[in-house]
Coordinates of C-alpha atoms in Angstrom, one line a residue:
X1 CA -6.2 5.0 2.4
X2 CA -7.8 5.5 -1.0
X3 CA -5.8 6.7 -3.9
X4 CA -6.7 10.2 -5.1
X5 CA -3.4 11.0 -6.9
X6 CA -2.9 11.1 -10.7
X7 CA 0.7 12.3 -10.3
X8 CA 3.0 9.7 -12.1
X9 CA 4.9 7.9 -9.5
X10 CA 8.7 7.6 -9.8
X11 CA 10.9 5.8 -7.1
X12 CA 13.4 8.3 -5.8
X13 CA 17.0 7.2 -4.9
X14 CA 17.7 10.6 -2.8
X15 CA 15.1 9.4 -0.1
X16 CA 15.5 5.7 0.1
X17 CA 14.8 5.9 3.9
X18 CA 11.2 7.1 3.3
X19 CA 9.7 3.9 2.8
X20 CA 11.8 2.3 5.7
X21 CA 10.3 4.8 8.0
X22 CA 6.6 4.3 6.5
X23 CA 7.0 0.5 6.8
X24 CA 8.2 1.0 10.7
X25 CA 5.9 3.8 11.3
X26 CA 2.7 2.5 9.8
X27 CA 3.3 -1.1 10.5
X28 CA 3.5 -2.3 7.0
X29 CA 4.6 -5.7 6.4
X30 CA 6.1 -5.1 3.1
X31 CA 6.7 -1.7 1.1
X32 CA 7.1 -3.7 -2.3
X33 CA 4.9 -2.0 -5.1
X34 CA 5.1 1.5 -3.2
X35 CA 6.3 4.3 -5.1
X36 CA 7.5 7.7 -3.7
X37 CA 7.1 10.8 -5.6
X38 CA 8.6 14.4 -4.5
X39 CA 6.0 17.3 -4.2
X40 CA 6.6 20.8 -4.2
X41 CA 7.1 22.2 -0.7
X42 CA 5.9 25.8 -1.9
X43 CA 8.6 27.7 0.5
X44 CA 8.4 25.2 3.1
X45 CA 11.5 24.0 4.8
X46 CA 9.9 20.7 5.2
X47 CA 10.0 18.3 2.3
X48 CA 6.8 16.4 1.1
X49 CA 6.4 13.3 -0.8
X50 CA 3.7 11.2 -2.2
X51 CA 3.6 7.2 -1.5
X52 CA 1.5 5.4 -3.5
X53 CA 0.4 1.7 -4.0
X54 CA -1.6 0.5 -7.0
X55 CA -3.8 -1.4 -4.7
X56 CA -3.1 -0.2 -1.1
X57 CA -3.9 3.6 -1.7
X58 CA -1.6 6.7 -0.8
X59 CA -0.7 8.8 1.7
X60 CA 1.8 11.9 2.3
X61 CA 4.9 11.8 3.9
X62 CA 6.1 15.0 5.4
X63 CA 9.9 15.5 6.8
X64 CA 10.6 18.3 9.1
X65 CA 13.7 21.1 7.9
X66 CA 16.5 21.0 10.2
X67 CA 15.8 21.1 13.9
X68 CA 12.2 21.3 13.4
X69 CA 11.4 18.0 14.9
X70 CA 9.3 19.8 17.6
X71 CA 7.4 21.5 15.1
X72 CA 6.5 18.2 13.2
X73 CA 5.6 16.9 16.8
X74 CA 3.2 19.4 17.2
X75 CA 1.5 18.9 13.7
X76 CA 0.9 15.5 14.7
X77 CA -0.5 16.2 18.1
X78 CA -2.9 19.0 16.6
X79 CA -3.9 16.7 13.7
X80 CA -4.7 13.8 15.9
X81 CA -6.8 16.2 18.2
X82 CA -8.4 17.6 15.2
X83 CA -9.0 14.1 14.1
X84 CA -10.7 13.1 17.2
X85 CA -13.2 16.1 16.9
X86 CA -14.2 15.0 13.6
X87 CA -12.8 18.1 11.9
X88 CA -12.3 17.9 7.9
X89 CA -8.8 17.5 7.6
X90 CA -6.3 14.8 6.4
X91 CA -6.4 11.6 8.8
X92 CA -3.0 11.4 10.5
X93 CA -1.8 7.9 9.9
X94 CA 1.6 7.9 11.6
X95 CA 4.5 9.8 13.0
X96 CA 8.2 8.7 13.7
X97 CA 9.7 10.4 16.7
X98 CA 13.3 9.6 15.7
X99 CA 13.2 11.5 12.3
X100 CA 10.5 13.5 13.1
X101 CA 8.4 12.3 9.7
X102 CA 4.5 12.6 9.6
X103 CA 2.3 10.5 7.5
X104 CA -1.2 11.5 6.4
X105 CA -4.1 11.0 4.2
X106 CA -3.3 12.0 0.5
X107 CA -6.4 14.2 -0.5
X108 CA -4.8 14.6 -4.1
X109 CA -4.3 17.6 -6.0
X110 CA -7.6 19.5 -6.6
X111 CA -7.5 23.0 -4.7
X112 CA -10.8 24.9 -4.5
X113 CA -9.7 27.6 -6.8
X114 CA -8.4 25.4 -9.5
X115 CA -12.0 23.4 -9.3
X116 CA -14.0 27.0 -9.7
X117 CA -12.0 28.0 -12.5
X118 CA -12.4 24.8 -14.2
X119 CA -16.0 25.6 -14.5
X120 CA -17.4 26.8 -17.9
X121 CA -17.0 30.4 -17.6
X122 CA -16.4 32.7 -14.7
X123 CA -16.9 30.9 -11.3
X124 CA -19.2 33.8 -10.2
X125 CA -21.5 33.1 -13.0
X126 CA -22.3 29.5 -11.4
X127 CA -24.5 28.9 -8.9
X128 CA -22.3 25.9 -7.8
X129 CA -19.7 27.8 -6.1
X130 CA -21.8 28.9 -3.3
X131 CA -22.3 25.4 -1.6
X132 CA -18.7 24.8 -1.9
X133 CA -17.8 28.3 -0.1
X134 CA -20.5 27.7 2.5
X135 CA -18.9 24.5 3.5
X136 CA -15.6 25.9 3.7
X137 CA -16.6 28.7 6.0
X138 CA -18.8 26.1 8.0
X139 CA -15.4 24.2 8.5
X140 CA -13.4 27.1 9.3
X141 CA -15.9 28.2 12.2
X142 CA -16.2 24.5 13.5
X143 CA -12.1 24.7 13.6
X144 CA -12.3 27.8 15.6
X145 CA -15.0 27.1 17.9
X146 CA -14.6 22.9 18.6
X147 CA -10.9 22.5 17.2
X148 CA -9.4 24.3 20.8
X149 CA -11.8 22.4 23.0
X150 CA -9.8 19.7 25.2
X151 CA -6.4 20.3 23.4
X152 CA -3.8 20.1 25.9
X153 CA -1.3 22.5 25.1
X154 CA 1.0 21.9 27.8

């Protein structure tokens, strides 16, 4: 795991079991030093948490909404399948069947739109945005063509 997050980390007391689930699911010997910070859910019923350790890295915990463990399991299965296909998405790091909590790689906070608008002037004035969009479109094509190959949806 690589730390990419810059968000301040604080221990939250409303979800003390996130670290216990993380320890069990990801075979962590010790969770001392790990911080947990809630993240914005952007309208989702799921809850998102960033787990950060100053030396061991960071990951994201996603807890399902009420009675949505089946959706979390599907996300885990699809994510693992796409990881095996070497498609560009966060690495699936663990899934807790009891709670439906999914752990995956933390890719940080930067969105393509934010990156482009941070450039001097307007993004379309720069030749640098074309390779980024080309990479994104190529990844979408790979998802469509390669992603479904060999997927067991039964």
